[in-house]
XYZ file of C-alpha atoms in Angstrom:
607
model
C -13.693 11.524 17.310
C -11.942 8.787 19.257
C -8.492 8.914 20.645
C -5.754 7.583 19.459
C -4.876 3.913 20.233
C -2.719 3.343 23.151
C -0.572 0.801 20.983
C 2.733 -0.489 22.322
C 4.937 -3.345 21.933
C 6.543 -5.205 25.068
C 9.388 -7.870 24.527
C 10.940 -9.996 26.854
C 14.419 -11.318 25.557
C 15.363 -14.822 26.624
C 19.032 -15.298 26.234
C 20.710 -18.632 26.478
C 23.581 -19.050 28.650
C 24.966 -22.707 28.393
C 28.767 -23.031 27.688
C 28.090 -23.432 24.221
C 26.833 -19.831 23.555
C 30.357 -18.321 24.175
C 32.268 -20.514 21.723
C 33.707 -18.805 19.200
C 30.747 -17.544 16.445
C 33.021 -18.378 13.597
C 35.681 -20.832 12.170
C 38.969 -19.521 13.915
C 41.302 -18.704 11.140
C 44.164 -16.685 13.143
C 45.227 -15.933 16.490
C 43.045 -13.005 17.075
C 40.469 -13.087 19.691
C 37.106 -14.255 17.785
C 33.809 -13.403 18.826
C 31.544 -15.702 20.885
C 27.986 -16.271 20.324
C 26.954 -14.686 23.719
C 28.753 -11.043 22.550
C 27.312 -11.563 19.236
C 23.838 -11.422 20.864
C 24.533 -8.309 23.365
C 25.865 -6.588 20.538
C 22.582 -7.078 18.895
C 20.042 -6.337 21.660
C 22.183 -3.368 22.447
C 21.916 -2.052 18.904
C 18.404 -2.475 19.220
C 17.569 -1.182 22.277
C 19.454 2.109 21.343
C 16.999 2.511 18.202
C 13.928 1.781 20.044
C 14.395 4.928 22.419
C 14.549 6.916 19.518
C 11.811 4.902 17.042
C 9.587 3.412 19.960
C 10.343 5.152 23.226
C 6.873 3.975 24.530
C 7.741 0.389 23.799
C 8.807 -2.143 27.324
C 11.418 -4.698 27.072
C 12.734 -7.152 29.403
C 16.106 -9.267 29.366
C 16.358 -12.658 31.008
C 18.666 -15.589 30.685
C 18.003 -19.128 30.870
C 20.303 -21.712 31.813
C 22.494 -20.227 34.728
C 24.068 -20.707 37.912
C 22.636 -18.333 39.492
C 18.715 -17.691 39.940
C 16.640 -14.065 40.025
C 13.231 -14.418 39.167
C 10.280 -14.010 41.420
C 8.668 -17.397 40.682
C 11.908 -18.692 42.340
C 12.952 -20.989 39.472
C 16.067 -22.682 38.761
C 18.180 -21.618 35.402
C 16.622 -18.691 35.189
C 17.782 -14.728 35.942
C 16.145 -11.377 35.041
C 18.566 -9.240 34.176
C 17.890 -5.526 34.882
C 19.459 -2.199 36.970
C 18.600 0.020 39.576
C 15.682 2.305 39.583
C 14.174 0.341 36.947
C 11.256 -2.423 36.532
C 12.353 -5.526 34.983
C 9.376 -4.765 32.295
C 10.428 -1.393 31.125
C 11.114 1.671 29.259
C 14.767 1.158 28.298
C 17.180 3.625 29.398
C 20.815 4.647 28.982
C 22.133 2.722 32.291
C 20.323 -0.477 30.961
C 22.006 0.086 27.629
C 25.711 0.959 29.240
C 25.785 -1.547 31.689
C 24.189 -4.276 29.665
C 26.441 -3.638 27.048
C 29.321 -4.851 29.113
C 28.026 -7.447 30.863
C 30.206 -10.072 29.223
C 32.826 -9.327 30.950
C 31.214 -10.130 34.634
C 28.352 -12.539 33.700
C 30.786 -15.235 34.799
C 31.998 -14.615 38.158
C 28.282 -12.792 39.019
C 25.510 -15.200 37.050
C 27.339 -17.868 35.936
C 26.740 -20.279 33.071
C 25.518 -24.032 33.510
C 24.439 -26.758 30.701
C 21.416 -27.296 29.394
C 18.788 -30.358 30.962
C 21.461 -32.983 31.740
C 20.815 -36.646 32.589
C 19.043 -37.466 35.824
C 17.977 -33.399 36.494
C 14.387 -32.890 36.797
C 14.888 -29.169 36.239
C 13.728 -27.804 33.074
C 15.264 -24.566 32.416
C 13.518 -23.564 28.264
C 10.348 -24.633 30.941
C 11.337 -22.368 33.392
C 12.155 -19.769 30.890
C 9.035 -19.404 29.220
C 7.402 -19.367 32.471
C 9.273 -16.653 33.344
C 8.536 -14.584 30.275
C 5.087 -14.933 29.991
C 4.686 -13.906 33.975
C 6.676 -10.950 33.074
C 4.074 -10.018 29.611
C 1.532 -10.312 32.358
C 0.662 -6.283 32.169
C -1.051 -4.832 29.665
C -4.139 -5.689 27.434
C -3.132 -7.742 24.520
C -5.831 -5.936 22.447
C -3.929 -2.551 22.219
C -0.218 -4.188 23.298
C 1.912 -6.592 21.409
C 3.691 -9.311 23.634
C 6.743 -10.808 21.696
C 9.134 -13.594 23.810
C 12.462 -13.841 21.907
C 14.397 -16.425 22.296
C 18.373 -16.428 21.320
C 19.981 -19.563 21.554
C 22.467 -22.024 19.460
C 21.553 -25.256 21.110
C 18.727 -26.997 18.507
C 18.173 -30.053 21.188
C 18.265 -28.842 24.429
C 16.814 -31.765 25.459
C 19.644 -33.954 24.172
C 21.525 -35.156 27.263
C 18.046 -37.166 28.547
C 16.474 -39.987 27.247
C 13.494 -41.880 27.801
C 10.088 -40.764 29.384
C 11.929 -38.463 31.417
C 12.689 -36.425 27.692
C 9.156 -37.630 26.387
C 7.791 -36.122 29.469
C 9.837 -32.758 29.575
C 9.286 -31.578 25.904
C 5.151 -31.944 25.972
C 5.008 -29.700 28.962
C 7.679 -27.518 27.335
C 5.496 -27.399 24.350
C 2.166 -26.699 25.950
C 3.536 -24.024 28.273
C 4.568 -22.538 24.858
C 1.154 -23.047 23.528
C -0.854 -21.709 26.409
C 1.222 -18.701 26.059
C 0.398 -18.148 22.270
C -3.238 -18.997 23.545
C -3.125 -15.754 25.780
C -1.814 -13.599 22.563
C 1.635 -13.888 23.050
C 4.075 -14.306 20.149
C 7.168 -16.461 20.430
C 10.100 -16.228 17.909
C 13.041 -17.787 17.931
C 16.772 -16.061 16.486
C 18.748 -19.666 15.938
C 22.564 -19.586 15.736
C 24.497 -21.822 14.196
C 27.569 -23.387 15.079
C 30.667 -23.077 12.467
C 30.847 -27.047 13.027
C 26.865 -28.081 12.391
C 23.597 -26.047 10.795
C 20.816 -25.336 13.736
C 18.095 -28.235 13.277
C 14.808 -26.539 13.555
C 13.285 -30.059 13.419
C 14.612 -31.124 16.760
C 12.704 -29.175 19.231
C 11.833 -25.526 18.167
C 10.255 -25.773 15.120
C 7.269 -28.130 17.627
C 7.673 -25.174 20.052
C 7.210 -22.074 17.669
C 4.513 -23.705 15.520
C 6.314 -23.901 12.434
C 5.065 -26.935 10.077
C 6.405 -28.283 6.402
C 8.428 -25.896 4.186
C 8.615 -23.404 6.807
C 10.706 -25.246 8.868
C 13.218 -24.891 5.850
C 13.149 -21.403 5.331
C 12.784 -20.184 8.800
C 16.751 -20.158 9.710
C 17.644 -17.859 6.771
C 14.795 -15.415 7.338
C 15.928 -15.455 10.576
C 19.756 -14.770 10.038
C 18.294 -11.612 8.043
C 16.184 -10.235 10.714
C 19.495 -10.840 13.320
C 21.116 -8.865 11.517
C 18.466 -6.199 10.572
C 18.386 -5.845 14.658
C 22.377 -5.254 14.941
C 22.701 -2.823 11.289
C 19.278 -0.735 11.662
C 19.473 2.747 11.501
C 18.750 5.350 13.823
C 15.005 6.179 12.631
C 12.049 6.970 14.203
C 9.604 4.374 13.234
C 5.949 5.237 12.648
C 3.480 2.213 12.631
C 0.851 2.181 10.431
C -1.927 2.054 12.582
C -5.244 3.514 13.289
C -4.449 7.257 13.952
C -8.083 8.272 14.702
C -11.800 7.523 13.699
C -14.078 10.212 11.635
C -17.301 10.462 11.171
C -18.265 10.861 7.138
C -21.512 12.945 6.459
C -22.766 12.247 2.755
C -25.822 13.796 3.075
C -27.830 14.800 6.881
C -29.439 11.580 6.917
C -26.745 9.191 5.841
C -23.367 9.447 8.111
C -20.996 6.598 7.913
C -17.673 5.593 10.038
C -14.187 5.443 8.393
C -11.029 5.126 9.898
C -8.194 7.192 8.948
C -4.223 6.161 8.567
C -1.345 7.975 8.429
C 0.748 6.098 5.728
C 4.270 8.566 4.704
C 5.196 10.904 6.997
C 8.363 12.713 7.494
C 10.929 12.057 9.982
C 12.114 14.490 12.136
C 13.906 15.140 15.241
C 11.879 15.013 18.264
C 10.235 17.375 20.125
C 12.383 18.920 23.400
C 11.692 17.840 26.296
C 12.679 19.612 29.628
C 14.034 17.691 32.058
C 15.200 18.166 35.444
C 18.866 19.528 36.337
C 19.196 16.976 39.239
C 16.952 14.002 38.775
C 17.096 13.878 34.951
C 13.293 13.432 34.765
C 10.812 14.942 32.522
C 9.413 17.983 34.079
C 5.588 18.327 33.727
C 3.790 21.997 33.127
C 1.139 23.042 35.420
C -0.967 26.591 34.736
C -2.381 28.124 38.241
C -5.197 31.062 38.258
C -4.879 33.346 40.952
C -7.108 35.415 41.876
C -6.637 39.190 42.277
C -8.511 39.755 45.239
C -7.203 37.463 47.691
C -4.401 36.218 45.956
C -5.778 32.605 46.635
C -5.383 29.750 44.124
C -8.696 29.358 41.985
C -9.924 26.676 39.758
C -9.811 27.143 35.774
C -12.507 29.632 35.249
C -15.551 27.991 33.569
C -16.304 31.142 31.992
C -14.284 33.352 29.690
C -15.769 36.947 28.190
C -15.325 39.544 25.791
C -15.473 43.320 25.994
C -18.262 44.169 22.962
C -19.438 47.871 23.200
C -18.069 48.661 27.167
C -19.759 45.461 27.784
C -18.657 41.926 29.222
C -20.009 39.284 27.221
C -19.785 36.360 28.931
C -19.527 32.621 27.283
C -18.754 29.065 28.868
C -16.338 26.611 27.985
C -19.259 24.644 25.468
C -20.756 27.697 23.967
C -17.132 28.678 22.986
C -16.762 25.165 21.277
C -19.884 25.812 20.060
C -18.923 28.718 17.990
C -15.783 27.801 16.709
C -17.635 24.805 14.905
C -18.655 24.881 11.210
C -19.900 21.720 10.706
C -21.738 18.797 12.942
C -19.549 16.471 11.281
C -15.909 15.955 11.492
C -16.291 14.917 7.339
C -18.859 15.912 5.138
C -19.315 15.497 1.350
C -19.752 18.905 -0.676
C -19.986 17.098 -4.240
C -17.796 15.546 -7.016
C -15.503 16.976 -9.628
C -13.656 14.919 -12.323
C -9.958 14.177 -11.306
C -8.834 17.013 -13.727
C -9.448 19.070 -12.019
C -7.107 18.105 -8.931
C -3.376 19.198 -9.586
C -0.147 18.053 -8.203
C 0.572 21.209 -6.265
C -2.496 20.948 -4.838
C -1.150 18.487 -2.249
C 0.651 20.603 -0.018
C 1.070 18.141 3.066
C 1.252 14.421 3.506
C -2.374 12.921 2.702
C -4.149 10.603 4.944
C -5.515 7.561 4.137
C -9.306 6.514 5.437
C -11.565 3.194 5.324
C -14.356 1.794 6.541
C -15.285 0.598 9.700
C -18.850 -1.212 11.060
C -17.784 -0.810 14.350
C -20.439 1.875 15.777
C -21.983 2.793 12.420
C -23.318 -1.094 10.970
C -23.159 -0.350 7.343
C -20.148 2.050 6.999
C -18.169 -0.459 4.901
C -21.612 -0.971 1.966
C -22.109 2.795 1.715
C -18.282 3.250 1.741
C -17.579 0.753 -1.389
C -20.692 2.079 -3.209
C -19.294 5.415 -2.867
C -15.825 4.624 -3.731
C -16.526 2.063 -6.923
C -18.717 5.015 -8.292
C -15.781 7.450 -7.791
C -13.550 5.100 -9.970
C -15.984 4.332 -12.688
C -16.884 7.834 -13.734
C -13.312 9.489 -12.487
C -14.457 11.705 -10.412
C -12.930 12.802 -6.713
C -15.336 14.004 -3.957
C -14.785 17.253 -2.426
C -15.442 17.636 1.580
C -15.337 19.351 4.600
C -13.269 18.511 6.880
C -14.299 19.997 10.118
C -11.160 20.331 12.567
C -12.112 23.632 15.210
C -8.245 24.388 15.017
C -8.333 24.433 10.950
C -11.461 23.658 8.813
C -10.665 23.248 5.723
C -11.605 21.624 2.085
C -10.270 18.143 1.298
C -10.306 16.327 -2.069
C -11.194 12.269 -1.290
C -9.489 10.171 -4.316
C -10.732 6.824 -4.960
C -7.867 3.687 -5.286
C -8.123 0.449 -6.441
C -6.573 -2.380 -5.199
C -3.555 -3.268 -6.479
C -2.478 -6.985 -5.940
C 0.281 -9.445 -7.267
C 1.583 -13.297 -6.918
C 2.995 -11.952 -3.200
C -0.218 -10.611 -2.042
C -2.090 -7.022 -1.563
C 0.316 -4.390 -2.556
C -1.792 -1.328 -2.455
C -5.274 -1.378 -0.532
C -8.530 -0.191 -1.499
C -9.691 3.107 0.117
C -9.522 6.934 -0.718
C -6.736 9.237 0.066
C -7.555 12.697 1.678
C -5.509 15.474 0.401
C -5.698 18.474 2.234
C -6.362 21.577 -0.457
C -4.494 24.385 0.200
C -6.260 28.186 1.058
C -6.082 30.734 -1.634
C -3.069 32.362 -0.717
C -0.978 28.713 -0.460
C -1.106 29.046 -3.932
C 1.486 31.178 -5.390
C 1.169 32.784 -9.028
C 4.936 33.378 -9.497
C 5.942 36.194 -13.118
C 5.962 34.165 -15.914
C 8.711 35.168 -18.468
C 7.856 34.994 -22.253
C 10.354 33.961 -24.093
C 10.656 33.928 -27.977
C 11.775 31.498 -30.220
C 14.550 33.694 -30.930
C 15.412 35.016 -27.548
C 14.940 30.588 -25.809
C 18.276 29.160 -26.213
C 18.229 25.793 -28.284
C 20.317 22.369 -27.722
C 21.899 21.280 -30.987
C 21.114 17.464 -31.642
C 25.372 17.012 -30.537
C 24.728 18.454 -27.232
C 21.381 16.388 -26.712
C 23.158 13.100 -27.944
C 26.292 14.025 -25.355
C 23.973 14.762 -22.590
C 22.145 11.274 -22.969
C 25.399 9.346 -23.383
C 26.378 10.974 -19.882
C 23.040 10.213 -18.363
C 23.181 6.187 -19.306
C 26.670 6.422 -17.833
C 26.098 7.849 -14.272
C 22.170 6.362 -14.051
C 21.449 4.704 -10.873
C 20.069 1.277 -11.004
C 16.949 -0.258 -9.173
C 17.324 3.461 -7.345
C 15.155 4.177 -3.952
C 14.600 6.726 -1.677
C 15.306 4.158 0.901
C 18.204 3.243 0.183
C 20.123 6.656 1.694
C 19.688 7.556 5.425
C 19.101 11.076 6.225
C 22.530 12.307 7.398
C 21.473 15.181 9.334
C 19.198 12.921 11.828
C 22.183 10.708 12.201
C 24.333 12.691 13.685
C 21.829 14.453 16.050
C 20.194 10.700 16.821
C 24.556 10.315 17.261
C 25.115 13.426 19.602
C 22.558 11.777 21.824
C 23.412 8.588 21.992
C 26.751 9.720 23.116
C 26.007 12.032 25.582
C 23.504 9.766 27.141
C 25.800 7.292 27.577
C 29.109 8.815 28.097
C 30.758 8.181 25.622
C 34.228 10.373 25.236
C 34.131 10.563 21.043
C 31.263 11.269 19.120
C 30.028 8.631 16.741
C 31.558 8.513 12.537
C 28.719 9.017 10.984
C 28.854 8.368 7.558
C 26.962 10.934 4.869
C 25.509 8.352 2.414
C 24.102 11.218 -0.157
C 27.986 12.466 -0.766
C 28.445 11.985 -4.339
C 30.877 9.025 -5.340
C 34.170 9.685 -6.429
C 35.055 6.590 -7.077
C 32.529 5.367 -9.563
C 32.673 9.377 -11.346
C 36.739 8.637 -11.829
C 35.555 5.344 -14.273
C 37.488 6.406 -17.159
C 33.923 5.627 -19.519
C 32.334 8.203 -17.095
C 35.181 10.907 -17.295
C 35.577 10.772 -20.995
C 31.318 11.165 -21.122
C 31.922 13.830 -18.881
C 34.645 15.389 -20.870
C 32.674 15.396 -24.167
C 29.356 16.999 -22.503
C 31.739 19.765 -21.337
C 33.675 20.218 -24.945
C 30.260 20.270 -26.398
C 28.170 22.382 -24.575
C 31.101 24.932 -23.568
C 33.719 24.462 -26.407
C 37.197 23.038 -25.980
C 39.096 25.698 -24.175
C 36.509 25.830 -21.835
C 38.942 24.746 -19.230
C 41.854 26.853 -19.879
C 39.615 30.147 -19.792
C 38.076 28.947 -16.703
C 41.515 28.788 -14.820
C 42.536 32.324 -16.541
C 39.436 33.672 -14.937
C 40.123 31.922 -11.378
C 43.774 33.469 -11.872
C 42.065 37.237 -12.838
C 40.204 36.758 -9.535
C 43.091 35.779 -7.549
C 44.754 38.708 -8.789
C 41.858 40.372 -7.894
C 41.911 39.412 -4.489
C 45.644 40.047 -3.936
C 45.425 43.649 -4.797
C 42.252 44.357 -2.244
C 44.475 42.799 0.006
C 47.569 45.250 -0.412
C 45.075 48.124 -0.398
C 43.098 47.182 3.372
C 47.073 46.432 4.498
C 47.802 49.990 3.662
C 45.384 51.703 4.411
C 46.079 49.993 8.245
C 49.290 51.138 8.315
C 48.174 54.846 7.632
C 45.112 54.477 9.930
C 47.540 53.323 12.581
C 49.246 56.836 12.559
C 46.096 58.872 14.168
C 44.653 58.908 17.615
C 41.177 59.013 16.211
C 39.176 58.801 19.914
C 41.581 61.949 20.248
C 40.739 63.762 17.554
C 36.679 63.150 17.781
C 36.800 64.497 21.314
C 38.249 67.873 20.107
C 36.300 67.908 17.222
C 38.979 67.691 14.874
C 38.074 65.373 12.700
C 37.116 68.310 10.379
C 40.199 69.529 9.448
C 41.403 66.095 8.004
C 41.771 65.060 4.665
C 38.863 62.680 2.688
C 42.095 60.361 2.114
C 42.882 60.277 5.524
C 39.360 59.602 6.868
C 38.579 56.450 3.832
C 41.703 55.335 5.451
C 40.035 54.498 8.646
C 36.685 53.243 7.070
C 39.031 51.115 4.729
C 41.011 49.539 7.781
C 37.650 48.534 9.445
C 35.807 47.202 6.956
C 33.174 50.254 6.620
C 31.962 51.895 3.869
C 33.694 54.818 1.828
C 31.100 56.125 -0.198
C 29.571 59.850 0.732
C 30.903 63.186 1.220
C 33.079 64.205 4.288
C 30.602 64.745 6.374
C 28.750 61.413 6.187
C 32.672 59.845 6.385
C 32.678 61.808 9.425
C 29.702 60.825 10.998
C 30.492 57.058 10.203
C 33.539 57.817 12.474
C 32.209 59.148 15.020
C 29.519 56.357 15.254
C 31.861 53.633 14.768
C 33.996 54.987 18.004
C 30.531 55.638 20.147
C 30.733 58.918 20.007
């Protein structure tokens, strides 16, 4: 079985900083302050940044600017600073002094880095050049087999290279280009997030759509797809984000001669907080566990023992390390086919746990993927599911493989081929709860008023195009929240709003009250609502009179020394009144004769 992938994501964001970028974003249509370009993108990479530690903690990111006064960068370049804070690598985890700090950086950048324009007439210095440069030198780390290298680049100048002209601009946008290109050539990915001016549209076709690779009707639809994903990065949620990727790779027995490769992915899985880590009180840094074997002899520090035993008839049995392994395996295969039943026979409560999804794979085992698609169009043509082995030490158990076709449409693949394995629950996972017969007579039966009510209140509160997705788990918002503030802190904890809180407003629509109305007349007659208050008034009543009761019963308890009276044993020669009045005052029971009232007392004081 092969380890999981080491699969990570690093991003370097290139931020523009010519005067442009902190004009106002919008049209100004008051006196109010409006909100440049430049805080528009900080907002953004600070939104996202803050859901990455929680979705993709592993991931690296780096911030840099491009066309500034001042320089930072240790290819010495002009235009060009690497933004980042103490204790940190400018390729890093993010943390929550990178977030804080960067967050507010608007209101320094000025007086600290400084903003300059773009390539100007008779400057030989190429700052998008210098940029890119830059970036890539920073992606340098890291395989680009199991990493993904992204350059982002934020910017609402479309023609950077405006203020030149002549082979000077001819000159400065082919090696622009192909320092573009021979990054893409070394498997990094360059996007750009284009911002538009409220005066003029950003004109792909001017520079960027040459440097991103974008041909034809792309280059139309590129700026709106782009607005989108800007603003998927400033409105995600707080999630944690699984990728679906190659979680591990299996080896399938079908029969001892025949073994085949698949690869299995984990496809739905459910979110949930993460796990705790302990950190330390003064540095703030995870603390790692280390196990020491002492020995009792000498009291000297000893290696892990490579042998562990077990006392078997007042002897030591002795067994290594492998011969343990050895024993706790039932099969030589980490999957291996049993036989075939028809799909019948697999029920929905069956599934007790997210399945996992396997396919093929011809990387050590050359012809995995024939057997595999043999296998799996027999499965589909006679219905049938295979039952397995599946032969994890820590829990063997029996799996069911279902066969499923590929599903595909105008927009492409929408459901792969490959089998799902559902993990098949032990004998005692499956409850057999009392089953209560009911009669004909005894069942109670909807008239056909009722039934036509019910459906008329149905179409009138039924949810349209209705997802899952659409509602964000409140509970992991406000702990994802909590976090967030404390880490950065932040005096008031976030609003976090409960999506899955039913809505008043639309249930006040006075179609959907008067539905609601009629179900009610119907199903529990018309002075449902009157008897319903007499009953809350009954209980109130109710209430009221316990109340009266536990306030007199105070006042008479309040009349005894009852430590007093236990000491001298005299408890005894009170009344059974006088003693409910002390259980009544505190809440204890009064049932029993006197002398379990008595011994109540006594243990309720501690005597």
């Amino acid at each position: 079985m092969q380890e999981r992938e080491a699969n990570k994501e690093m991003v370097v964001y290139l931020i523009d900083a010519s005067p442009k970028m902190f004009t106002t974003a919008t049209a100004a249509q008051s006196d109010e302050k409006q909100e440049t370009h430049f805080r528009t993108i900080v907002n953004c990479i600070t939104q996202s940044l803050k859901t990455q530690i929680i979705g993709r903690s592993h991931d690296e990111v780096a911030i840099c600017f491009f066309n500034t006064k001042e320089k930072k960068n240790l290819q010495e370049l002009a235009g060009v600073y690497v933004y980042n804070v103490t204790e940190r690598e400018p390729l890093d985890r993010p943390d929550a002094r990178l977030i804080k700090e960067f967050s507010c950086i608007e209101d320094s950048f000025m007086s600290n880095i400084g903003s300059r324009y773009a390539i100007t007439s008779g400057s030989r210095e190429n700052t998008v050049y210098n940029a890119l440069w830059v970036a890539q030198a920073l992606l340098r780390k890291g395989s680009a087999k199991t990493v993904s290298k992204r350059i982002l680049i934020f910017t609402n100048e479309d023609d950077p290279f405006g203020g030149i002209t002549g082979a000077v601009k001819t000159d400065m946008i082919r090696t622009t280009i192909q320092r573009a290109k021979d990054a893409q050539d070394l498997g990094l990915s360059i996007e750009l997030l284009p911002l538009s001016r409220p005066d003029e549209d950003f004109n792909m076709s001017l520079f960027y759509a040459d440097l991103i690779g974008l041909e034809g009707h792309e280059i139309v639809q590129y700026v709106p797809s782009a607005g989108e994903k800007l603003e998927d990065m400033t409105d995600q949620l707080r999630k944690r984000m699984m990728k679906k990727r190659k979680v591990k790779t299996l080896s399938f027995a079908i029969i001892d001669d025949v073994c085949i490769e698949v690869n299995t992915y984990a496809l739905i899985r459910p979110t949930v907080p993460g796990t705790v880590t302990w950190l330390d009180s003064i540095s703030n840094l995870p603390l790692k566990a280390e196990r020491s074997f002492i020995c009792n002899d000498t009291g000297a520090l000893i290696q892990d023992p490579h042998m562990r035993f077990q006392l078997y008839n007042d002897k030591v049995v002795k067994f290594s390390v492998r011969e343990l392994s050895d024993v706790k395996r039932v099969s030589s295969h980490h999957l291996r086919l049993l036989g075939f039943k028809p799909l019948d026979c697999l029920k929905d409560y069956h599934n007790l746990r997210p399945s996992t999804f396997i396919y093929p794979s011809d990387e050590q085992i050359f012809g995995s993927t024939r057997v595999f698609v043999a296998l799996h169009s027999s499965m589909l043509r006679l219905g049938r599911f295979a039952l397995a082995f599946y032969g994890n030490p820590t829990r063997p158990q029996l799996v069911a493989l279902v066969a499923q076709e590929e599903v595909s449409s105008s927009g492409g693949q929408d459901e792969p081929p490959g089998m799902h394995l559902i993990y098949l629950p032990y004998s005692d996972d499956v409850r057999y709860p009392e089953e209560v017969h009911l009669t004909s007579g005894d069942a109670p039966r909807a008239t056909d008023e009722q039934i036509k009510k019910a459906s008329n209140l149905l179409r009138r509160i039924d949810l349209k195009n209705f997802s899952v997705s659409q509602f964000a788990n409140p509970g992991l918002q406000k702990h994802y929240g909590i976090l967030e503030a404390l880490a950065l802190g932040e005096d008031e904890m976030p609003d976090i709003k409960d999506e899955t809180l039913p809505d008043e407003e639309g249930l006040a629509r006075p179609g959907v009250v008067k539905a609601i109305e009629e179900f009610k007349a119907s199903v529990f007659g018309e002075n449902y609502d009157q008897e319903e208050a007499e009953a809350a008034a009954g209980k109130a009543g109710t209430s009221k009179k316990r109340k009266a009761i536990t306030d007199a019963a105070s006042q008479k308890n309040a009349a005894y020394d009852w430590a007093d009276l236990a000491d001298n044993g005299k408890l005894k020669d009170m009344t059974v009144m006088d003693l409910k009045s002390y259980l009544t005052a505190h809440g204890l029971p009064v049932s029993g004769k006197k002398d379990a009232l008595i011994s109540r007392i006594l243990t309720h004081l501690g005597k």
